[in-house]
JSON list of C-alpha atoms in Angstrom, two decimals:
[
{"chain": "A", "resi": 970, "resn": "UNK", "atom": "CA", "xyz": [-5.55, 8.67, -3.41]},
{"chain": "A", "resi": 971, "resn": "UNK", "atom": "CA", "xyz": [-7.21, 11.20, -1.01]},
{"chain": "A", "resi": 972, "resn": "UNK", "atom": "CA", "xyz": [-5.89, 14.54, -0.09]},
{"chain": "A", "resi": 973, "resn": "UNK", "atom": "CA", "xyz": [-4.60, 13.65, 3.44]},
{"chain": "A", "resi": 974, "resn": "UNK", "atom": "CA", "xyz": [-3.21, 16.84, 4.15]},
{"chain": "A", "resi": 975, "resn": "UNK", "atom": "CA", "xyz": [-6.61, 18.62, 3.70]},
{"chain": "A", "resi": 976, "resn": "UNK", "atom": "CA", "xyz": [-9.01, 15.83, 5.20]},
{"chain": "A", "resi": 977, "resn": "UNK", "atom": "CA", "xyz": [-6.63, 16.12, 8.28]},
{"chain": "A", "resi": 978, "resn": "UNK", "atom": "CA", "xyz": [-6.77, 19.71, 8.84]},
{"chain": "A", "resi": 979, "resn": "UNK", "atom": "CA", "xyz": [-10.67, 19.44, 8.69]},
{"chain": "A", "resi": 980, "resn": "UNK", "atom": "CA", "xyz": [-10.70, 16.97, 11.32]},
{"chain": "A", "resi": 981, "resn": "UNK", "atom": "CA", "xyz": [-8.69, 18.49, 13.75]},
{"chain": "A", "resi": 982, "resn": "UNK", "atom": "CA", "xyz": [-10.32, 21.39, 13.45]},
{"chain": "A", "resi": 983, "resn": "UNK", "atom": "CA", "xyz": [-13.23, 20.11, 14.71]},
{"chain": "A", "resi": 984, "resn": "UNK", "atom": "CA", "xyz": [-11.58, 18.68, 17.42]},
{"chain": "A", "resi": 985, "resn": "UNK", "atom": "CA", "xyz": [-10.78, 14.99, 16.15]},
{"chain": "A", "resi": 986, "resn": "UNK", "atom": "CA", "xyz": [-7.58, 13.01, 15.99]},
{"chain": "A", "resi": 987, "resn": "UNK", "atom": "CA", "xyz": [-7.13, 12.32, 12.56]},
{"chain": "A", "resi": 988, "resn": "UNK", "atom": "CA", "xyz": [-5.33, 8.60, 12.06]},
{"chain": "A", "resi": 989, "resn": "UNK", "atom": "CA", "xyz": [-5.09, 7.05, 8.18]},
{"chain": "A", "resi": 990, "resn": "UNK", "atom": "CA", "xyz": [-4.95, 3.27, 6.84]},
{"chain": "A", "resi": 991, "resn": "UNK", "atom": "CA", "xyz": [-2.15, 3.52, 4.59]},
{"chain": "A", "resi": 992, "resn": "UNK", "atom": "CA", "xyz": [-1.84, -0.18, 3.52]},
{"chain": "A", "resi": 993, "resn": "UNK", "atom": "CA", "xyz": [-2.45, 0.57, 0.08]},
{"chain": "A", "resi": 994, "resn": "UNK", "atom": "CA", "xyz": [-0.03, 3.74, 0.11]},
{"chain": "A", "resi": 995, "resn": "UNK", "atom": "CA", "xyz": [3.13, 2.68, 2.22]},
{"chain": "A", "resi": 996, "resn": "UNK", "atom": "CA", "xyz": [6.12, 1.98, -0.57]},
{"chain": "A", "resi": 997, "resn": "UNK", "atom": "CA", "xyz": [3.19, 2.99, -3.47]},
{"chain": "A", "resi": 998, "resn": "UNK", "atom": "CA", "xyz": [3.00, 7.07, -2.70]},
{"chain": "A", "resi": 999, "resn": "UNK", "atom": "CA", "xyz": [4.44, 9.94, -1.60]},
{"chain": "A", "resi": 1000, "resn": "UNK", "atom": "CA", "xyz": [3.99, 10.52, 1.71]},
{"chain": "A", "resi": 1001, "resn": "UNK", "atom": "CA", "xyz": [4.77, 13.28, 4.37]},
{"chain": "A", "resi": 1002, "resn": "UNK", "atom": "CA", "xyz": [2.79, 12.15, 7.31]},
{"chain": "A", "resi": 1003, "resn": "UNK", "atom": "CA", "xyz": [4.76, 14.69, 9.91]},
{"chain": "A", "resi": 1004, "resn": "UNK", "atom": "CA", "xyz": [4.31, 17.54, 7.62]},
{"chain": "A", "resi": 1005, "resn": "UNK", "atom": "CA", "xyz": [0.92, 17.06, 6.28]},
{"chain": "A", "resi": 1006, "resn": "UNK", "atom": "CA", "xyz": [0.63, 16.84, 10.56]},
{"chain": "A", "resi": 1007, "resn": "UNK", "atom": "CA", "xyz": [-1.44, 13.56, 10.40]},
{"chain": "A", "resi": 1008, "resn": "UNK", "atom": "CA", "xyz": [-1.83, 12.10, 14.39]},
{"chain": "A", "resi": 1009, "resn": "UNK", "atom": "CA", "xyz": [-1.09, 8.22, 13.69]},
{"chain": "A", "resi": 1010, "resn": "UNK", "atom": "CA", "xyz": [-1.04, 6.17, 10.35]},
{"chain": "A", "resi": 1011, "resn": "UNK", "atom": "CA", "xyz": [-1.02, 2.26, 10.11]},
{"chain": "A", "resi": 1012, "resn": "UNK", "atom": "CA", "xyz": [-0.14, 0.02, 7.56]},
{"chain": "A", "resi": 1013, "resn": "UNK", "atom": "CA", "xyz": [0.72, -3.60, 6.21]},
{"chain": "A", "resi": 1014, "resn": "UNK", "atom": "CA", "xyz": [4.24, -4.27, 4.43]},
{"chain": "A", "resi": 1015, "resn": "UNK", "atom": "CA", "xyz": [3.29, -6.95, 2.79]},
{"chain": "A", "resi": 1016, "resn": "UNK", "atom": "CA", "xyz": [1.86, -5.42, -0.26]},
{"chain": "A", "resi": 1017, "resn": "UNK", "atom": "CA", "xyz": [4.41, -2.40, -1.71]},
{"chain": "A", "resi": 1018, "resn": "UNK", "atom": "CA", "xyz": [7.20, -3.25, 1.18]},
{"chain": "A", "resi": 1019, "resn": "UNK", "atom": "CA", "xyz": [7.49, -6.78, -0.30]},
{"chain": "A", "resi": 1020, "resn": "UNK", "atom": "CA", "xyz": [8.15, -8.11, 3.27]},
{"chain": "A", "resi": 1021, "resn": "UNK", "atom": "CA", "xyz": [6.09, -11.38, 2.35]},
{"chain": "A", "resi": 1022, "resn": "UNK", "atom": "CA", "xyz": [2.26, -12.59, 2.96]},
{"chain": "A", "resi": 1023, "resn": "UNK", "atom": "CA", "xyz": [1.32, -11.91, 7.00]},
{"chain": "A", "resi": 1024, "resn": "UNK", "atom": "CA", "xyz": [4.30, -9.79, 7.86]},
{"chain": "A", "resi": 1025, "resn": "UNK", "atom": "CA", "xyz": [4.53, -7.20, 11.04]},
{"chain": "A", "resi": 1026, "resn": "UNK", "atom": "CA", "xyz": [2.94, -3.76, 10.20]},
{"chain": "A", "resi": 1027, "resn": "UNK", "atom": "CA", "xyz": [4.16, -0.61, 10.60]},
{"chain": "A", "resi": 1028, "resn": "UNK", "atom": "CA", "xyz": [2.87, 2.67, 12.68]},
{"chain": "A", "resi": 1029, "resn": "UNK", "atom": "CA", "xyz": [3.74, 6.33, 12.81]},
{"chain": "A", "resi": 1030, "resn": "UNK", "atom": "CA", "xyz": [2.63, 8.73, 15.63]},
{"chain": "A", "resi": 1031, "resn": "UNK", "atom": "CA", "xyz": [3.20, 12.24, 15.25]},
{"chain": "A", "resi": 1032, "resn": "UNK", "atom": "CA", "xyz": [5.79, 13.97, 17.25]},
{"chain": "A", "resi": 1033, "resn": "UNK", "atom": "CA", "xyz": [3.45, 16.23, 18.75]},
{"chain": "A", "resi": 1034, "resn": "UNK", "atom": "CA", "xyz": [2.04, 13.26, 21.00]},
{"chain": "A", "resi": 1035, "resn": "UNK", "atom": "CA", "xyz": [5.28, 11.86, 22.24]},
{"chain": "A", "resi": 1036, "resn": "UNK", "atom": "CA", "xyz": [5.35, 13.22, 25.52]},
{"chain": "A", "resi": 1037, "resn": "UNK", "atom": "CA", "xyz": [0.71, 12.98, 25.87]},
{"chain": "A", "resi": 1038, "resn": "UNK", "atom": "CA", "xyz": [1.58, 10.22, 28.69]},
{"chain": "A", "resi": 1039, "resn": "UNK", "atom": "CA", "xyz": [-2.55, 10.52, 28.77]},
{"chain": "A", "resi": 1040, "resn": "UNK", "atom": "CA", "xyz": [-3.37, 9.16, 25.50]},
{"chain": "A", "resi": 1041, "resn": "UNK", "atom": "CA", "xyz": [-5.40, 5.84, 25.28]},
{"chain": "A", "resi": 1042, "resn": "UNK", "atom": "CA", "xyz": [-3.00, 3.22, 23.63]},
{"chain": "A", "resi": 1043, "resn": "UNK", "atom": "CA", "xyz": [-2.25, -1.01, 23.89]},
{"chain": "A", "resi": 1044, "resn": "UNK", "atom": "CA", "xyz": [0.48, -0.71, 26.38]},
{"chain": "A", "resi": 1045, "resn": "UNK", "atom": "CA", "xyz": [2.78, -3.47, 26.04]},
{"chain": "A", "resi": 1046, "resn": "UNK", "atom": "CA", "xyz": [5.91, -4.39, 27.87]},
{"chain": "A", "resi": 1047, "resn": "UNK", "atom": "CA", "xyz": [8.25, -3.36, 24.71]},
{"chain": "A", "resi": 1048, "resn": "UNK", "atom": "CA", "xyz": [6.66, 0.16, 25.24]},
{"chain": "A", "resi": 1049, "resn": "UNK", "atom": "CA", "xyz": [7.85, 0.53, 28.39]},
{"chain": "A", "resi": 1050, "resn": "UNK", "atom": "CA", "xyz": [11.09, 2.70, 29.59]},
{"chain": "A", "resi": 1051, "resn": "UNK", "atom": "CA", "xyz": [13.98, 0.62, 27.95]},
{"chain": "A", "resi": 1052, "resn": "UNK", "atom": "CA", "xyz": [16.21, 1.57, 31.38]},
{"chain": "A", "resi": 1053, "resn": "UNK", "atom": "CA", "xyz": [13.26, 0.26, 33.35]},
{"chain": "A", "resi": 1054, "resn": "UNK", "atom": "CA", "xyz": [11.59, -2.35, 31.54]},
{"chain": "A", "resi": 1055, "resn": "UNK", "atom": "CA", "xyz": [12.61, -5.31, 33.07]},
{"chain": "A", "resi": 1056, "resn": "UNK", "atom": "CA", "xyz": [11.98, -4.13, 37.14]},
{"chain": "A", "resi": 1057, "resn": "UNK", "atom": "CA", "xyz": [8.11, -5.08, 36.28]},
{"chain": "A", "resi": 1058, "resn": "UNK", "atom": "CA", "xyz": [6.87, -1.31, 37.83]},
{"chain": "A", "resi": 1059, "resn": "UNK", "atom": "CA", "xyz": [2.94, -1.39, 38.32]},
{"chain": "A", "resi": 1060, "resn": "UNK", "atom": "CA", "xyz": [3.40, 1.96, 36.33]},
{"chain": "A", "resi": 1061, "resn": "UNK", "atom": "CA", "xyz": [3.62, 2.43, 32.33]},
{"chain": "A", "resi": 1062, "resn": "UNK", "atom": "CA", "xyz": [6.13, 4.66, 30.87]},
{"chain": "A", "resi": 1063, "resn": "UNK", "atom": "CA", "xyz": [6.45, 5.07, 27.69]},
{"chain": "A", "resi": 1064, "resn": "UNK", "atom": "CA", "xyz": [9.37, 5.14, 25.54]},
{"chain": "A", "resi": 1065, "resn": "UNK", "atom": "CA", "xyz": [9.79, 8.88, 23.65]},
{"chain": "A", "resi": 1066, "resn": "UNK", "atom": "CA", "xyz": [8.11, 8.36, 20.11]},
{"chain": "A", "resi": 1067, "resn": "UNK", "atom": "CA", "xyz": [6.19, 5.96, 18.19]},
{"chain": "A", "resi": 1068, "resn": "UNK", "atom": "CA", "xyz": [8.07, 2.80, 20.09]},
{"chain": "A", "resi": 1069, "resn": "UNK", "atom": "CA", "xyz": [6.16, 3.61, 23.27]},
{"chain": "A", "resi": 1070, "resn": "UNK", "atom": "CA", "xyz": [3.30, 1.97, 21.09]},
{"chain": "A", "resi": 1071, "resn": "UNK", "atom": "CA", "xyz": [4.95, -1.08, 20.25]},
{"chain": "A", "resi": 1072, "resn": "UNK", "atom": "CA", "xyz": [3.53, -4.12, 22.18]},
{"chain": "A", "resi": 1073, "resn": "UNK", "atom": "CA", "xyz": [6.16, -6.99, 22.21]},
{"chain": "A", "resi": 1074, "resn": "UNK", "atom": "CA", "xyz": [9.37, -7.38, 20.10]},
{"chain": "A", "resi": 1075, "resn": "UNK", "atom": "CA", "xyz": [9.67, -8.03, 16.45]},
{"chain": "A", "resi": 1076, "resn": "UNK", "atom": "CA", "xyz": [9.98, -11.29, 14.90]},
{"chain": "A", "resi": 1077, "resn": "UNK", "atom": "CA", "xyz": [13.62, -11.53, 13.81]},
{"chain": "A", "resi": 1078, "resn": "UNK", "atom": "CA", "xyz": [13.30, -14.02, 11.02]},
{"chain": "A", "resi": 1079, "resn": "UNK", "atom": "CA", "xyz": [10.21, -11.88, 9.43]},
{"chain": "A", "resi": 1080, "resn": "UNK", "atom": "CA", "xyz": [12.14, -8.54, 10.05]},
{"chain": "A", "resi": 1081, "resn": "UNK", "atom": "CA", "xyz": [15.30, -9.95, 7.75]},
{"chain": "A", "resi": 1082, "resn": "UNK", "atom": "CA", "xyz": [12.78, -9.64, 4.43]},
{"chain": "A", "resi": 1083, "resn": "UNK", "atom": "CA", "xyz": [11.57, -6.63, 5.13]},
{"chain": "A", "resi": 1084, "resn": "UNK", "atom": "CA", "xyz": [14.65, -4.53, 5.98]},
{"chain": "A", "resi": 1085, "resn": "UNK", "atom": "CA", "xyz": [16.26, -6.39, 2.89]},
{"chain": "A", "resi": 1086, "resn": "UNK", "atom": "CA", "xyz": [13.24, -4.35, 0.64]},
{"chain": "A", "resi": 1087, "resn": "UNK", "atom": "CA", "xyz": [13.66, -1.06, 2.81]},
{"chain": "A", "resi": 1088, "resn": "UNK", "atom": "CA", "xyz": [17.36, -0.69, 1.93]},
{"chain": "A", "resi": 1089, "resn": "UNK", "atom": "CA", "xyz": [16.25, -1.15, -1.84]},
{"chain": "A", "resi": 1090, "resn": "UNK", "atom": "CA", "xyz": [13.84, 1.72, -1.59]},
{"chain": "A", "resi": 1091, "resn": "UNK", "atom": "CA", "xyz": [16.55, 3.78, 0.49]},
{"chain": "A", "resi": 1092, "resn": "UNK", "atom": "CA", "xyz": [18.97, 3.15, -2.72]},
{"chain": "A", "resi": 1093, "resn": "UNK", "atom": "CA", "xyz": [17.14, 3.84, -5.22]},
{"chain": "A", "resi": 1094, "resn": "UNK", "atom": "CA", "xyz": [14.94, 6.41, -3.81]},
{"chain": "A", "resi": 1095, "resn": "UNK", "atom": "CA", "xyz": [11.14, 7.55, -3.81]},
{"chain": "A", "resi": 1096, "resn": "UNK", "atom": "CA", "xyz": [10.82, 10.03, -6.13]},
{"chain": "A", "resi": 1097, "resn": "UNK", "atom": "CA", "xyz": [12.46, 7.22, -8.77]},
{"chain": "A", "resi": 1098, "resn": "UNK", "atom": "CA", "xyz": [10.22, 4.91, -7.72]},
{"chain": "A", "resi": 1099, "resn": "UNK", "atom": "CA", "xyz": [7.22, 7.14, -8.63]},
{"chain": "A", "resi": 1100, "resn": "UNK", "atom": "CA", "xyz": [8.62, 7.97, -11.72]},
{"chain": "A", "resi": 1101, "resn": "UNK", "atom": "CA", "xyz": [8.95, 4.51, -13.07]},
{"chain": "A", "resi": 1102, "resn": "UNK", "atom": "CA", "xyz": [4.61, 3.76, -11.32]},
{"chain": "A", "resi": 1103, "resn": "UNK", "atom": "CA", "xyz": [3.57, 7.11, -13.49]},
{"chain": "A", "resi": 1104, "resn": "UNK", "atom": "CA", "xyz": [5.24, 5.23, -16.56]},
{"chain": "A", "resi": 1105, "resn": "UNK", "atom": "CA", "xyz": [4.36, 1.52, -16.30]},
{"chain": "A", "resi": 1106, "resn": "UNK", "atom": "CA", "xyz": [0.97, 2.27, -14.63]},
{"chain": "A", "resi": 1107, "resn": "UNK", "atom": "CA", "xyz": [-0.01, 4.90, -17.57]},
{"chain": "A", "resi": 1108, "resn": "UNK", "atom": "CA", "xyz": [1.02, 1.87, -20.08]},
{"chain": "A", "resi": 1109, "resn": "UNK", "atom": "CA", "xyz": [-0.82, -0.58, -18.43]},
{"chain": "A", "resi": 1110, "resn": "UNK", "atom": "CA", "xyz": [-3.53, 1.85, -18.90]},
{"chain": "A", "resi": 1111, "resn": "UNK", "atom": "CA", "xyz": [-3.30, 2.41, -22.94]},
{"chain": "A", "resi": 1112, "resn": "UNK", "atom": "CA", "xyz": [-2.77, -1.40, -23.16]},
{"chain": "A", "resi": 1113, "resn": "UNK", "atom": "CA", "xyz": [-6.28, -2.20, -21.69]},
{"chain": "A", "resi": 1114, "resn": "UNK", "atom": "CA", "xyz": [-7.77, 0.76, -24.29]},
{"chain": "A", "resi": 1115, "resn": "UNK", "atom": "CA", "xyz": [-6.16, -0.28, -27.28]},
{"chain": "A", "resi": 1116, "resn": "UNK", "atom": "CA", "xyz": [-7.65, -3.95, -26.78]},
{"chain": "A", "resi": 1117, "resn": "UNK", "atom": "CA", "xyz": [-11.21, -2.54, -25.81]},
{"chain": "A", "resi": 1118, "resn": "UNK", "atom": "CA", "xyz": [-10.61, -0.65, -28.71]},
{"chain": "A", "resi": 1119, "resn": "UNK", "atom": "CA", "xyz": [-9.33, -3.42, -31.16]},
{"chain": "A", "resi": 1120, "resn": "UNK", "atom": "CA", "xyz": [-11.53, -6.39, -29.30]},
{"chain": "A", "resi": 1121, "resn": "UNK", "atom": "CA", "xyz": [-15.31, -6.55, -29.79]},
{"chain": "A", "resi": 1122, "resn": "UNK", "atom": "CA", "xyz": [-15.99, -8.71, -27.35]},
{"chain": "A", "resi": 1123, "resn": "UNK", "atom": "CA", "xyz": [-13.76, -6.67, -24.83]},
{"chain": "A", "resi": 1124, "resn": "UNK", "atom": "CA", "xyz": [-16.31, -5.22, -22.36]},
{"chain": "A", "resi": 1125, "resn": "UNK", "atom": "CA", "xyz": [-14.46, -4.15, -19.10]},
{"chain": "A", "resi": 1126, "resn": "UNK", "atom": "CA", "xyz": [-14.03, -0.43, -17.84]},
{"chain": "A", "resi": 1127, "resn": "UNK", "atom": "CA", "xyz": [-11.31, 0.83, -15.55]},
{"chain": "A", "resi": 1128, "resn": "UNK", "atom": "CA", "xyz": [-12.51, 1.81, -12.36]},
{"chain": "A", "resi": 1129, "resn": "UNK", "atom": "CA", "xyz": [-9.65, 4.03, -10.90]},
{"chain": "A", "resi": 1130, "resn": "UNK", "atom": "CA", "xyz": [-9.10, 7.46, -11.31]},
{"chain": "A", "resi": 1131, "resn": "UNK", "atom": "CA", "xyz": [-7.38, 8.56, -14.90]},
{"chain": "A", "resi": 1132, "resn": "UNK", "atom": "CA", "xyz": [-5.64, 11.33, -12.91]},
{"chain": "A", "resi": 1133, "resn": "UNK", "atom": "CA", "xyz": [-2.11, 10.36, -11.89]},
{"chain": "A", "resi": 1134, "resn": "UNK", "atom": "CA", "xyz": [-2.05, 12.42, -8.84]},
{"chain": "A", "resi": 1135, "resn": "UNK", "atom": "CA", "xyz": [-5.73, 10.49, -7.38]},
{"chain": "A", "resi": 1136, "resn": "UNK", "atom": "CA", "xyz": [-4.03, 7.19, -7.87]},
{"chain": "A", "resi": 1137, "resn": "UNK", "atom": "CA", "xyz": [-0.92, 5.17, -7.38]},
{"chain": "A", "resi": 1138, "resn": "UNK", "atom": "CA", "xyz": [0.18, 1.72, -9.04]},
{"chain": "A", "resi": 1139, "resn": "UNK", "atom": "CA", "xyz": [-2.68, -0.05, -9.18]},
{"chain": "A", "resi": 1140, "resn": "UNK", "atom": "CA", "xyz": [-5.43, -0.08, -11.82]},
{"chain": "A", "resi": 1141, "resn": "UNK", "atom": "CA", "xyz": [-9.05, -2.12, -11.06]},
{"chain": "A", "resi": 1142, "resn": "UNK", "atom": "CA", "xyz": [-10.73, -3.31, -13.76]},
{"chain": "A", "resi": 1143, "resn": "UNK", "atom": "CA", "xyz": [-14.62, -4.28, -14.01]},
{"chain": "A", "resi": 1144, "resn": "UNK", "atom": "CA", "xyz": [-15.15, -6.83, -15.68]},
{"chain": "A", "resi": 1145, "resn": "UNK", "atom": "CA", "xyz": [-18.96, -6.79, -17.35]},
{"chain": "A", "resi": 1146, "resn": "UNK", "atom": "CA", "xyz": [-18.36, -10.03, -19.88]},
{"chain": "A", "resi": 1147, "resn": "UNK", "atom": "CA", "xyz": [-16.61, -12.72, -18.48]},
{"chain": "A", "resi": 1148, "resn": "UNK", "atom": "CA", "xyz": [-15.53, -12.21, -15.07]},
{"chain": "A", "resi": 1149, "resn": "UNK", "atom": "CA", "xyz": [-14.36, -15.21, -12.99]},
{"chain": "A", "resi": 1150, "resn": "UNK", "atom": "CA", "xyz": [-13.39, -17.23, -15.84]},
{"chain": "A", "resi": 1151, "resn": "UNK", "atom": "CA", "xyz": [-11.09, -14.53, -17.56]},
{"chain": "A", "resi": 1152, "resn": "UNK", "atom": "CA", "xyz": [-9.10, -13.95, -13.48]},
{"chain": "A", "resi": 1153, "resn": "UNK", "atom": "CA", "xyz": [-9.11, -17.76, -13.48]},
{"chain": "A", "resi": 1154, "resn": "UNK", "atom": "CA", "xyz": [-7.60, -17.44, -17.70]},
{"chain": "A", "resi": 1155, "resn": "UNK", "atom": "CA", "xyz": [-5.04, -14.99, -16.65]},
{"chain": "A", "resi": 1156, "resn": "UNK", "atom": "CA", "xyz": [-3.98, -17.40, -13.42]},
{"chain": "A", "resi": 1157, "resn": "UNK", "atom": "CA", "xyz": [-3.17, -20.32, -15.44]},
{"chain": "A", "resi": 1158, "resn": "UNK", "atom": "CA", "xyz": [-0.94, -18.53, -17.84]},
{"chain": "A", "resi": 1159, "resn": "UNK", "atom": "CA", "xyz": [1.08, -17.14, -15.27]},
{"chain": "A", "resi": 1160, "resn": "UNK", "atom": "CA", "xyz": [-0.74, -13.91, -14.72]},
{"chain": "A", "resi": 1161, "resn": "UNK", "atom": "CA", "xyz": [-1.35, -13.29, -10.65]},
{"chain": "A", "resi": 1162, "resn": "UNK", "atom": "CA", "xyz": [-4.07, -10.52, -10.05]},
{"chain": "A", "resi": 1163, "resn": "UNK", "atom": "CA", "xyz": [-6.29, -10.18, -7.34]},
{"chain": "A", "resi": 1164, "resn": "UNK", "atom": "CA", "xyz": [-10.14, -10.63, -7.95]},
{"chain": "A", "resi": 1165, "resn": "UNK", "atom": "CA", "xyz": [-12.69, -8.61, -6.13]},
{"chain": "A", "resi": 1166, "resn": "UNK", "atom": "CA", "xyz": [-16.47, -9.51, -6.03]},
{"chain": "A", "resi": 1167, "resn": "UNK", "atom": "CA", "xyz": [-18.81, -8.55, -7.74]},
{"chain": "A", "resi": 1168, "resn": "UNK", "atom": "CA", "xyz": [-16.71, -8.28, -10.90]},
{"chain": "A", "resi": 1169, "resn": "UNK", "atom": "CA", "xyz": [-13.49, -6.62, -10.07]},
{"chain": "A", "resi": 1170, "resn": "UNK", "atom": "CA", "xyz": [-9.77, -7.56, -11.39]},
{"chain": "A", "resi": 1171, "resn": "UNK", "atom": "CA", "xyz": [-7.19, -5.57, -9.53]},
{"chain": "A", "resi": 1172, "resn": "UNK", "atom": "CA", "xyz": [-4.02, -5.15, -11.77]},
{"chain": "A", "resi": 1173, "resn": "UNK", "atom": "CA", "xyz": [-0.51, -3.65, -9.79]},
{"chain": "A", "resi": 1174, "resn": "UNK", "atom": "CA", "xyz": [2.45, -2.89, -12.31]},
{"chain": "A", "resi": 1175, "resn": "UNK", "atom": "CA", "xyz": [4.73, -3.12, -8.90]},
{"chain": "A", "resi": 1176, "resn": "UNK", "atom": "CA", "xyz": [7.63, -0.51, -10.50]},
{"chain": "A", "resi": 1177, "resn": "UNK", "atom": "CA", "xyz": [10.75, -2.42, -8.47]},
{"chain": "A", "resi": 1178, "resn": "UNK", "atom": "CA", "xyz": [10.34, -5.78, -10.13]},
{"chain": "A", "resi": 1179, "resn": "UNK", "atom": "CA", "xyz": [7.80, -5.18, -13.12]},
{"chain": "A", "resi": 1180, "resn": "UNK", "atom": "CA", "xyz": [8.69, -4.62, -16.16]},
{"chain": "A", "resi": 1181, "resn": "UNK", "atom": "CA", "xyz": [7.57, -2.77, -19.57]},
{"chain": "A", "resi": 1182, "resn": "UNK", "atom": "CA", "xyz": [7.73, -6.18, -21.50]},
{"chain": "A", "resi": 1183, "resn": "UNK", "atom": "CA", "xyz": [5.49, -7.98, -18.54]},
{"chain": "A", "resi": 1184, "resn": "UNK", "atom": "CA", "xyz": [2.70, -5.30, -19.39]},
{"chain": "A", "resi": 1185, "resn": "UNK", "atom": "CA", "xyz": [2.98, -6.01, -23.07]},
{"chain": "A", "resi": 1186, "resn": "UNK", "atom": "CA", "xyz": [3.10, -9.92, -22.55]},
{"chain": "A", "resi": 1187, "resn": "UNK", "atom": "CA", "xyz": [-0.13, -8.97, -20.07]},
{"chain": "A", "resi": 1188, "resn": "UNK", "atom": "CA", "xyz": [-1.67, -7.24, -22.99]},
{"chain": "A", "resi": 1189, "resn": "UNK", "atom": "CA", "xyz": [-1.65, -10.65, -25.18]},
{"chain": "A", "resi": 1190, "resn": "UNK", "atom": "CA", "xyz": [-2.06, -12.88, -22.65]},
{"chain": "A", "resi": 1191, "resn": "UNK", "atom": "CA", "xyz": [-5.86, -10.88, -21.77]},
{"chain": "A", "resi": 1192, "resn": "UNK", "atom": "CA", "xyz": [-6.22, -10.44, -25.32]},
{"chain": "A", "resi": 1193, "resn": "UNK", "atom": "CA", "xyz": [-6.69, -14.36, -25.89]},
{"chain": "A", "resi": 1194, "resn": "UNK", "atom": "CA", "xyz": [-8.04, -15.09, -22.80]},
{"chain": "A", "resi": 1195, "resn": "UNK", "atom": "CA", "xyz": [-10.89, -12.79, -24.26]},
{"chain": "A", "resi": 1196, "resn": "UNK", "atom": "CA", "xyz": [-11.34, -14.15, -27.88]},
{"chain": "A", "resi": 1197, "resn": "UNK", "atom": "CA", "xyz": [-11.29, -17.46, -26.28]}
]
């Protein structure tokens, strides 16, 4: 996790619009994207926002450009004037806020999962959310030690940060031993994690539907798969 707030500042302040790829943050951290005064953020929702493989993305544009009628952007019909959209003007104008960036309309039928997992994180709230990533996350973590403690022929290292605040959910694991075979181990008994070349296993204790006794049934299940 990367101090946006700071990073911004010290790009505007040489003049640059500072914009941030927040697919791997969006439903994972904390963010304050209007006060930390970031220009535009993007992001998937299919990851943290459980809105399913290939869903619509989201964007955020800071307040401060909604009325910049100059700024470059993919103008699309759904952008346009709401009162005026349909009288097919030669001219663009934009809708006040982010929407004046939105191209065509959302897919109805993809939209249903997604606002179905936004009113879950509404409910139970953000803050909660982190609380319970902190937990299972630093778990996850003492699981993989104690077994490249106990396990001899355990030779992995985790790559992300041991700091809570430089990371969120998700913990990548090199993998110096086995590799391949021990992602393709943990697939057949019901284990999905997400391989990386050259020897990376990422591991994401999702806090809304994981739970304490999935880490610990993760714990065996690697623990085998590397005395195998």
């Amino acid at each position: 996790v990367f101090d946006i707030k700071t990073i911004t500042a010290a790009g505007q302040k040489v003049g640059a619009y500072v914009g941030w790829d927040l697919a791997h943050a969006a439903g994972n951290i904390e963010l304050k994207l209007n006060e930390w005064n970031v220009d535009f953020a993007a992001w998937c929702s299919y990851k943290y926002m459980n809105s399913g493989p290939g869903n619509v993305s989201g964007y955020f544009v800071h307040e401060k450009h909604h009325n910049d009628k100059g700024l470059s952007r993919f103008a699309g019909w759904y952008g346009h004037n709401k009162e005026r959209r349909f009288l097919m003007e030669s001219q663009f104008e934009p809708v006040q806020g982010a929407n004046g960036w939105q191209i065509s309309n959302l897919p109805v039928l993809s939209m249903a999962p997604y606002l179905a997992s936004v009113e879950m994180f509404a409910e139970i709230g953000m803050q909660q959310i982190i609380k319970k990533r902190s937990l299972i996350t630093s778990y996850l973590e003492f699981i993989l030690h104690e077994i490249d403690k106990e396990v001899e022929s355990a030779e992995f290292e985790i790559i992300t940060p041991a700091n809570q605040e430089e990371r969120g959910c998700q913990l990548s694991v090199y993998l110096h031993g086995q590799g391949k075979e021990l992602f393709q181990y943990l697939m057949e008994n019901g284990v999905i994690t997400d391989w990386r070349e050259p020897n990376v296993i990422r591991l994401a204790p999702v806090p809304l539907y994981t739970s304490y006794e999935d880490m610990y049934n993760f714990g065996q299940i690697l623990k085998n798969g590397i005395c195998d």
